[in-house]
Coordinates of C-alpha atoms and ligand atoms in Angstrom, one line a residue:
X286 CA 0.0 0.0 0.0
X287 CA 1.4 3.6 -0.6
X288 CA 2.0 5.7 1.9
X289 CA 1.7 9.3 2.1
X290 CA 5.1 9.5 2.3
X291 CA 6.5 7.7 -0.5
X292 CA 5.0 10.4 -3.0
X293 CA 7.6 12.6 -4.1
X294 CA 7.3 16.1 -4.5
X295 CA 6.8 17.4 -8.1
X296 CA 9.0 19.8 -9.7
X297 CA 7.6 22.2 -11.5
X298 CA 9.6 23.4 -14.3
X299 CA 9.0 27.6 -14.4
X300 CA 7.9 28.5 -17.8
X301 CA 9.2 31.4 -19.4
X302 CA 8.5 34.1 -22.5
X303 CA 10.4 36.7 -24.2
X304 CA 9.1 40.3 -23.5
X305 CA 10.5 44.1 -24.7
X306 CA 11.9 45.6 -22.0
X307 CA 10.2 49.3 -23.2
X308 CA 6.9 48.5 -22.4
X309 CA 6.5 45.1 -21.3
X310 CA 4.9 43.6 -24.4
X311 CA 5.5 40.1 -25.0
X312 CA 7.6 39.2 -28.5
X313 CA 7.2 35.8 -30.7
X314 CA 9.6 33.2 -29.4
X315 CA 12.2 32.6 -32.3
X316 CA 15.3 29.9 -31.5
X317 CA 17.5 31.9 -30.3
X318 CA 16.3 35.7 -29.7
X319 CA 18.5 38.7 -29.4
X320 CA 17.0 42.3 -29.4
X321 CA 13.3 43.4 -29.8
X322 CA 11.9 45.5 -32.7
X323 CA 8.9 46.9 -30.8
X324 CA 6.6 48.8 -33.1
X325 CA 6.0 50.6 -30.1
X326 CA 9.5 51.1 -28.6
X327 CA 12.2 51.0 -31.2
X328 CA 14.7 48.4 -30.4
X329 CA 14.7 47.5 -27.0
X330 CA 16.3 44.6 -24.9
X331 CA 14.3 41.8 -24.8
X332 CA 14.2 40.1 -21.6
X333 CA 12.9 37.1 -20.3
X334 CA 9.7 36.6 -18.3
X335 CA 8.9 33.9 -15.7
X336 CA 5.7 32.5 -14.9
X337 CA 5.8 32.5 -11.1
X338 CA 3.0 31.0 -8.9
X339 CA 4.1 32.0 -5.5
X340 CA 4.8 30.3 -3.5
X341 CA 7.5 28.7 -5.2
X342 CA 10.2 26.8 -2.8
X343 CA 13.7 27.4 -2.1
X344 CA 13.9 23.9 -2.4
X345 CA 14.5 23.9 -6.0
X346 CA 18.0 25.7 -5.5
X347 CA 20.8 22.6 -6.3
X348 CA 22.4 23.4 -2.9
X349 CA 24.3 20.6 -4.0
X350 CA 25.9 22.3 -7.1
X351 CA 28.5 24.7 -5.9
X352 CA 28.1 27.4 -8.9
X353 CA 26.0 29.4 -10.7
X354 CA 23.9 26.6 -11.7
X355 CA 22.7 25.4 -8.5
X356 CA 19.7 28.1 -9.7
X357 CA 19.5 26.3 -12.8
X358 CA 15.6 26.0 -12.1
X359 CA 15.4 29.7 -12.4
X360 CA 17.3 29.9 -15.5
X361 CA 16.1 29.3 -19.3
X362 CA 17.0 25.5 -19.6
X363 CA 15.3 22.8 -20.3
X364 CA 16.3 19.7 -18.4
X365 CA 17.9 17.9 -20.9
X366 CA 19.7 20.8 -22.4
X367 CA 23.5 20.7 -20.7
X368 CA 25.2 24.3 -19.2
X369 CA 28.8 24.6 -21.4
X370 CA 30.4 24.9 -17.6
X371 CA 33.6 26.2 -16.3
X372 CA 32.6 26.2 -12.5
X373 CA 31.6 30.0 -12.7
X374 CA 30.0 31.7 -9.8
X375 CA 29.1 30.7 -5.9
X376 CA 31.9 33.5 -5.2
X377 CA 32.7 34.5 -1.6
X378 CA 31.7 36.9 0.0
X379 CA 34.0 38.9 2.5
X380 CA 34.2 40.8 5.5
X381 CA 36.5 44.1 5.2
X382 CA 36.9 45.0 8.5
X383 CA 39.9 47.5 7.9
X384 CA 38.7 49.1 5.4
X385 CA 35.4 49.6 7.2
X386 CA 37.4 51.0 9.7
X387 CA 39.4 53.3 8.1
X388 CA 36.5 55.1 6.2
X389 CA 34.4 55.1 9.2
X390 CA 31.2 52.8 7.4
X391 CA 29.8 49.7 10.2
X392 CA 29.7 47.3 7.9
X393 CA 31.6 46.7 3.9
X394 CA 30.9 43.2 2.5
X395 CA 33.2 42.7 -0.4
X396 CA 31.3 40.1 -3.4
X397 CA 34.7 38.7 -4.7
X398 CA 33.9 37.6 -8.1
X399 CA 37.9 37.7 -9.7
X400 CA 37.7 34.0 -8.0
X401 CA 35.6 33.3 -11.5
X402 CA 36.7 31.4 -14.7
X403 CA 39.0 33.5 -17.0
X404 CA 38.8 36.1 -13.9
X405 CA 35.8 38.3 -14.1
X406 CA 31.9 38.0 -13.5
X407 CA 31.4 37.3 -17.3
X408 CA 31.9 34.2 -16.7
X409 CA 28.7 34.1 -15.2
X410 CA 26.9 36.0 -18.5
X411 CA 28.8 34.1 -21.0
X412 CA 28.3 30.6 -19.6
X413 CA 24.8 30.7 -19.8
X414 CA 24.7 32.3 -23.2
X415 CA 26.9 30.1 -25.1
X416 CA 25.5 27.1 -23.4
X417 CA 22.0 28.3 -25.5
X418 CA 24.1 29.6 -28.8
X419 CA 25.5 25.6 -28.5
X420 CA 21.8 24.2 -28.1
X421 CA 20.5 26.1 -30.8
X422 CA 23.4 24.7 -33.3
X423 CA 25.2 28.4 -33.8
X424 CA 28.8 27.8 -35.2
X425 CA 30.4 31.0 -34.7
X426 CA 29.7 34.2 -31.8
X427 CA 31.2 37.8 -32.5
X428 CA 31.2 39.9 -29.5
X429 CA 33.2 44.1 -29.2
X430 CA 34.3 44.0 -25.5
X431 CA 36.8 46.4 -23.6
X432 CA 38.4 42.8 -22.0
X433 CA 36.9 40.3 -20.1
X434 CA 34.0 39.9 -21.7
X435 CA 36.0 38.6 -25.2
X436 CA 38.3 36.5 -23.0
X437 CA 35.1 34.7 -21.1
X438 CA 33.5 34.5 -24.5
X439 CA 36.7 32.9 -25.9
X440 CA 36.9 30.3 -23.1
X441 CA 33.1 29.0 -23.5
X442 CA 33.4 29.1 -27.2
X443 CA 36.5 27.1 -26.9
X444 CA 34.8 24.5 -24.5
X445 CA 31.4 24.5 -27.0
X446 CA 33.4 24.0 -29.6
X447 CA 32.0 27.3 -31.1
X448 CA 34.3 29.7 -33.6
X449 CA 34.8 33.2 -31.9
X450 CA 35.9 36.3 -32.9
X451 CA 36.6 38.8 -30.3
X452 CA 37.0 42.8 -31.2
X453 CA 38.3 44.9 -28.8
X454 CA 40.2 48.2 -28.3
X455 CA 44.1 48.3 -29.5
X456 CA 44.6 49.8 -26.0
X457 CA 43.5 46.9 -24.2
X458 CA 46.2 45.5 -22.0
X459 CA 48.2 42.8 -23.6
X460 CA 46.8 39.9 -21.5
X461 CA 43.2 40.5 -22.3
X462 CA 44.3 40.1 -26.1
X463 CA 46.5 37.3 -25.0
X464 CA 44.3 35.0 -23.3
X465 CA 41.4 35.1 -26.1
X466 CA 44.4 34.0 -28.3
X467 CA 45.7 31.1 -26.0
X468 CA 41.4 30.1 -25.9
X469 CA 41.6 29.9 -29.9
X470 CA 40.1 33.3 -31.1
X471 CA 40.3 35.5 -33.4
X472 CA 41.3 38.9 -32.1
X473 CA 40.9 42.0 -34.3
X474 CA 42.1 45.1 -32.6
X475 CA 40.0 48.7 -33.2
X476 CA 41.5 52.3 -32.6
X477 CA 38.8 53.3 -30.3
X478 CA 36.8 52.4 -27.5
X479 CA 33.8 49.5 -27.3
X480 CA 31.5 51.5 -29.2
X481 CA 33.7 51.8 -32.0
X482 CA 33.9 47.9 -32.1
X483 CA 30.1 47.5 -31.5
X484 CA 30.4 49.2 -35.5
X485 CA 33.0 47.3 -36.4
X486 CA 31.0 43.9 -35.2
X487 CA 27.6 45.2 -37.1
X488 CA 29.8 45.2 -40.3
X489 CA 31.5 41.6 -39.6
X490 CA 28.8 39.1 -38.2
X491 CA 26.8 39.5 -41.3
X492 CA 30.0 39.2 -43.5
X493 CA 31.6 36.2 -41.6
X494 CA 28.0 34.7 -40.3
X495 CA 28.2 34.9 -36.5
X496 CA 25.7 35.5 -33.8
X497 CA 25.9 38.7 -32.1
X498 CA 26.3 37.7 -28.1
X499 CA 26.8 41.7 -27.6
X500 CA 26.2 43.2 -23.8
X501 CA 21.9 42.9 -24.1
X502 CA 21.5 42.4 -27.8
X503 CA 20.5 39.0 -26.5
X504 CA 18.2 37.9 -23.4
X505 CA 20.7 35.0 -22.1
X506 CA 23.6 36.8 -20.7
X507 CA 21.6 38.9 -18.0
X508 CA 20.2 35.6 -17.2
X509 CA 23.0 34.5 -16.2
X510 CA 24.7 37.6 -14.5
X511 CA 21.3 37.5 -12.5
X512 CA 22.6 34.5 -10.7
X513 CA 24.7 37.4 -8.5
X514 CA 21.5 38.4 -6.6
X515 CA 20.2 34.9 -6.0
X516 CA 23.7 34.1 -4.9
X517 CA 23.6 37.3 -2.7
X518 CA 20.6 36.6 -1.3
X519 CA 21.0 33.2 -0.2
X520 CA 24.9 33.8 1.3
X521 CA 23.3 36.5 3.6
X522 CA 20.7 34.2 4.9
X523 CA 17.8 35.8 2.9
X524 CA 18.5 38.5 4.2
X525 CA 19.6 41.9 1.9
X526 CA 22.1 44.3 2.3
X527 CA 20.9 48.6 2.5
X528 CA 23.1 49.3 -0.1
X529 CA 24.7 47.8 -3.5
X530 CA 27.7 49.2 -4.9
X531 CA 28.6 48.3 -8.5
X532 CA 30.9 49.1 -11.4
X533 CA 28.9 49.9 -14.5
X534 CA 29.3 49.7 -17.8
X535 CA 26.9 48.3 -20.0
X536 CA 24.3 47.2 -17.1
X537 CA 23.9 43.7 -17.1
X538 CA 25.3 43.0 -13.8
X539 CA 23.1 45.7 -12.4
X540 CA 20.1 45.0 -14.2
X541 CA 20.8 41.7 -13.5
X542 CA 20.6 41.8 -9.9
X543 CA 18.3 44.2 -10.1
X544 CA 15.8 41.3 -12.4
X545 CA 16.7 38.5 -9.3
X546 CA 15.4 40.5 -6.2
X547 CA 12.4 40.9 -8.2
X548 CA 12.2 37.6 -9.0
X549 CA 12.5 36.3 -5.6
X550 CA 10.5 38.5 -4.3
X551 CA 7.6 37.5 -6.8
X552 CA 8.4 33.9 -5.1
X553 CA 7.6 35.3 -1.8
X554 CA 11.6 34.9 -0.9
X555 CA 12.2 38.4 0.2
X556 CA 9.7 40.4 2.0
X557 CA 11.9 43.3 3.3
X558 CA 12.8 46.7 1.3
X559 CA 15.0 45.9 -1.3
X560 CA 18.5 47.1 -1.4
X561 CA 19.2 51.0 -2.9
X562 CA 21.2 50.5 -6.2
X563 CA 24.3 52.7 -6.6
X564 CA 26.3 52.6 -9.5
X565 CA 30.0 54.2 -10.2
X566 CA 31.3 55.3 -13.3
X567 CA 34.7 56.9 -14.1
X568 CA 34.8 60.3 -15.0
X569 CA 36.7 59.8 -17.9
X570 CA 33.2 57.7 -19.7
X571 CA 30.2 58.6 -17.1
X572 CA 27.2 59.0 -20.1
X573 CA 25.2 57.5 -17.2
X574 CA 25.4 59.5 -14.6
X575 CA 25.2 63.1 -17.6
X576 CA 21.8 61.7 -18.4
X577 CA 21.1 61.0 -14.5
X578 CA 21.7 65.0 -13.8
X579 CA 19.9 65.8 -16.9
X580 CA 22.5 67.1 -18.3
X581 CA 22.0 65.1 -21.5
X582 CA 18.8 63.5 -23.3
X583 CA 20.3 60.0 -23.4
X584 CA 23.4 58.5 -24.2
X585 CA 23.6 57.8 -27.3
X586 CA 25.2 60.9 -28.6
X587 CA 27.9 60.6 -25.6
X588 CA 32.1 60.6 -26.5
X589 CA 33.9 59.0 -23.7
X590 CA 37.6 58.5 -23.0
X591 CA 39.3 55.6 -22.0
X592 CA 39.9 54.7 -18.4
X593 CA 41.9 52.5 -16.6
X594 CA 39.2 50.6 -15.4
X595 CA 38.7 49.3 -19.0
X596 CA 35.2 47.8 -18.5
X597 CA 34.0 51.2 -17.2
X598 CA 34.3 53.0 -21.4
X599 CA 30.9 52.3 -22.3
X600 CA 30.4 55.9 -24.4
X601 CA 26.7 54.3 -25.3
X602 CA 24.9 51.5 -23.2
X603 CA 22.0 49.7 -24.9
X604 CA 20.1 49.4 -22.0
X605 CA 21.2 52.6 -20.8
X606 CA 17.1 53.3 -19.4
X607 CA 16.5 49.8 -17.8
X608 CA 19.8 50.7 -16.0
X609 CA 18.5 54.2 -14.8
X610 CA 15.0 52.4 -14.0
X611 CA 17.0 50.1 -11.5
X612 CA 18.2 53.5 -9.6
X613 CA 15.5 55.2 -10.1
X614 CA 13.3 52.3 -8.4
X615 CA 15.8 51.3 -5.6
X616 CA 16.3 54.8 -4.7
X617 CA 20.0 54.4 -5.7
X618 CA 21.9 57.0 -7.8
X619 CA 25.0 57.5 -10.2
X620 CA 28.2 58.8 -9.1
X621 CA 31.3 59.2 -11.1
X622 CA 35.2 58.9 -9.7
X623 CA 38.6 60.4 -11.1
X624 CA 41.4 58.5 -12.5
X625 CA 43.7 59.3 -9.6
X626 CA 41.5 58.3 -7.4
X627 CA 40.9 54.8 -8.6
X628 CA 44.4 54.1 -9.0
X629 CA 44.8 55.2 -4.8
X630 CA 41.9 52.9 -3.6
X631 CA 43.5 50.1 -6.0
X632 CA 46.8 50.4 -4.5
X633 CA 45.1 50.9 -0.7
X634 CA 43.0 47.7 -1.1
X635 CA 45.6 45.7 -2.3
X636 CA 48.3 46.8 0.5
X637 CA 45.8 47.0 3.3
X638 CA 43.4 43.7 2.5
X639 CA 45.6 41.7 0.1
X640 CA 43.1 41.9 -2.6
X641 CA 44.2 43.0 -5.8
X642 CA 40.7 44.0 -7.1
X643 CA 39.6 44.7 -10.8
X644 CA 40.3 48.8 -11.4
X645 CA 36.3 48.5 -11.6
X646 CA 35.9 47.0 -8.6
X647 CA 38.6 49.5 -6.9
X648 CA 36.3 52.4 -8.2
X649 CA 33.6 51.6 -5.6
X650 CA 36.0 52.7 -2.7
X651 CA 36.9 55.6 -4.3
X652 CA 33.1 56.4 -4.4
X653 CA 32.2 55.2 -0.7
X654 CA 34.0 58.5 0.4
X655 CA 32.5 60.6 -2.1
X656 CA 28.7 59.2 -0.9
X657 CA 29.7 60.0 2.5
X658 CA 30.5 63.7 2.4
X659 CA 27.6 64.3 -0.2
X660 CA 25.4 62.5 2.9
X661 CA 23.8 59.5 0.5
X662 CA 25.0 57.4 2.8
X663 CA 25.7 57.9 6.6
X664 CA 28.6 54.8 7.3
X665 CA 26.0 52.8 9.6
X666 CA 24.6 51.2 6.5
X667 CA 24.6 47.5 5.5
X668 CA 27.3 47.9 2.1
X669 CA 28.1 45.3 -0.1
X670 CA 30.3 46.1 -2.9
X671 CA 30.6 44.2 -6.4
X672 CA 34.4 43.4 -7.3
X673 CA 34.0 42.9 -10.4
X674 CA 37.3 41.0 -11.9
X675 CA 40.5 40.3 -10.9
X676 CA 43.0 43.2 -11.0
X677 CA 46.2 40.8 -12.5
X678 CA 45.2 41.0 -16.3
X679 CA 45.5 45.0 -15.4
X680 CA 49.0 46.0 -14.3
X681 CA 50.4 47.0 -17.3
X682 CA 47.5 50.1 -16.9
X683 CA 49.9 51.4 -13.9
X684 CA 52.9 52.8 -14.1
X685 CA 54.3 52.3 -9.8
Ligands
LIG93 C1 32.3 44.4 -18.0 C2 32.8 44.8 -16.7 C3 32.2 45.7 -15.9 C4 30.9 46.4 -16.4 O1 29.9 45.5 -16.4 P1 28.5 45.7 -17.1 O2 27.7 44.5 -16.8 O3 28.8 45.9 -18.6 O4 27.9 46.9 -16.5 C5 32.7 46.0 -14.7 N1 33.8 45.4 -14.2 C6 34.5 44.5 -14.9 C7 35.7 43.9 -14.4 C8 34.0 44.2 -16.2 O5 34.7 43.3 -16.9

């Protein structure tokens, strides 16, 4: 006779659709999907919609499966479709006491994720897109980058056994060229910043018939860089930090975490107020923060320079509102930090803590002071702060 107990629970796989992020319509499913063409909105990111019915259990986490796809229920996958894996994500996260101490804030919680395949939270993005560019039988990816993002893309492709071709800056410090090189890719080199490579890519994928896996020209890397707030969520005990600090570019990371709180929260995961959103740009390439002030319509007229946090010279971001929708709806806000003084918190952290963080990464110390005296944040907050990438494919940007 069965008993009660010998019925298993049933997993429910989440269903999912394809929506534009302007104005929430949804879009026909095609294979493999990458922007919207809204009649309504222009292009637009298209992002992917779950089909929640609260309450749905923490249980289906793989707590098993230490990386990013121990959420592999909450990702676009079907079960028998297999994650092109390097062991990305399930980063530490870490206490910085001194440096607490020493800019007078309680609390700083440090998200390390330079502990990440080919060193940088793209990892996280590019595993999960690839893995769907290999299900959906693509045979080459182009991708413009300003680094990491070409050698993550490079490492997947070479795991896949995909064809990439990487196009980034001539600036770009040796090693980021190197390494997509030593992962088999093809590496053409632009006088110019990432947007001047975004033109370059338009011209080539057609030519050379790749997929364009750009930063949100497709729904599957924020996916995966969404994995950051699950992770954060669950390492804290379900229970959020007051403030997020991150290093942006083109978004997804921010978005990204942005699109998991939300999530959970929809699941009935987090009932508290959600964490205020800050994100730091250099000077040198801040489009974000112009349009922020109002000091510009949008960004996509903006001329930036390059920095030395490399990732940072985004001149126009793609999803340049969704990101100022995240501030605007955590309460965050934009701020923007000088050269100098990202090189001085790079060289602090990594004398006072022993972390040698991604310049990006660095940046967010050099805007916790900045936050203070303008009195967005007091110093007894809750902080957690996103290092980005490791700082080692970066030295040759300092001169000691
Ligand atoms: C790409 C990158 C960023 C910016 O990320 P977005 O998701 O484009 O905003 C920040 N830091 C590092 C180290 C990066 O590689």
């Amino acid at each position: 006779m069965d008993s009660i107990n010998s019925v298993s629970e049933v997993e429910v796989a989440l269903s999912y659709h394809y929506v534009c992020a302007g104005c929430g319509k949804p879009v026909a499913e095609e294979p493999l999907p990458t922007f919207s063409h809204c009649e309504q909105c222009g292009n637009n990111p298209l992002i992917i919609q779950y089909n929640f019915q609260p309450p749905y259990s923490k249980s289906n986490i793989d707590s098993k499966e230490r990386s990013m796809w121990r959420y592999r229920k909450f990702l676009p996958l079907a079960d028998e479709e297999e994650a092109i894996s390097l062991g990305e994500g399930w980063t530490p996260i870490l206490p910085l006491e001194k440096t607490a101490q020493r800019l007078g804030f309680t609390q700083l919680l440090l998200k390390d994720e330079s502990m990440n395949p080919t060193g940088s939270f793209k990892a996280r993005g590019l595993s999960m897109a690839v893995t769907k560019a290999k299900s959906n039988g693509i045979e080459c990816c182009i991708i413009p980058t300003a680094g990491n993002a070409g050698g993550a893309l490079s490492a997947y492709c070479a795991k896949a056994g995909i064809e990439a071709i990487v196009v980034m800056p001539a600036h770009t410090p040796s090693t980021f060229q190197m390494e997509c090189m030593m992962y088999g890719a093809e590496v053409i080199l632009v006088n110019g910043l990432i947007s001047d490579c975004a033109k370059k890519v338009a011209q080539l994928k057609t030519q050379r018939n790749c997929f364009d896996i750009s930063t949100m020209k497709e729904p599957y890397r924020l996916e995966g860089k969404k994995t950051m707030g699950y992770e954060i969520a669950e390492q804290l005990n379900w229970e959020l930090p007051d403030v997020i600090l991150y290093p942006a570019g083109g978004g997804t990371g921010l978005i990204g975490i942005w699109k998991a709180f939300k999530e959970m929260q929809s699941m009935g995961w987090l009932t508290r107020k959600l964490p205020k959103m800050i994100a730091v740009q250099a000077a040198n390439c801040n489009p974000l923060a112009l349009t922020y002030m109002g000091l510009q319509k949008d960004a996509s007229q903006y001329k930036g320079q390059p920095t030395i946090a490399n990732g940072l010279a985004v001149p126009n971001p793609f999803a340049e509102r969704l990101m100022l929708n995240v501030l605007q709806e955590s309460n965050g806000t934009v701020v923007s930090v000088t050269e100098q003084a990202i090189v001085d918190s790079w060289k602090t952290l990594a004398k006072t803590e022993g972390l040698l963080l991604a310049p990006e990464g660095a940046a967010l110390f050099a805007a916790l002071k900045d936050l203070q005296q303008k009195n967005i944040l007091t110093g007894a907050e809750n902080i957690l702060l996103l290092n980005t990438g490791t700082g080692y494919k970066y030295l040759e940007n300092l001169t000691l």
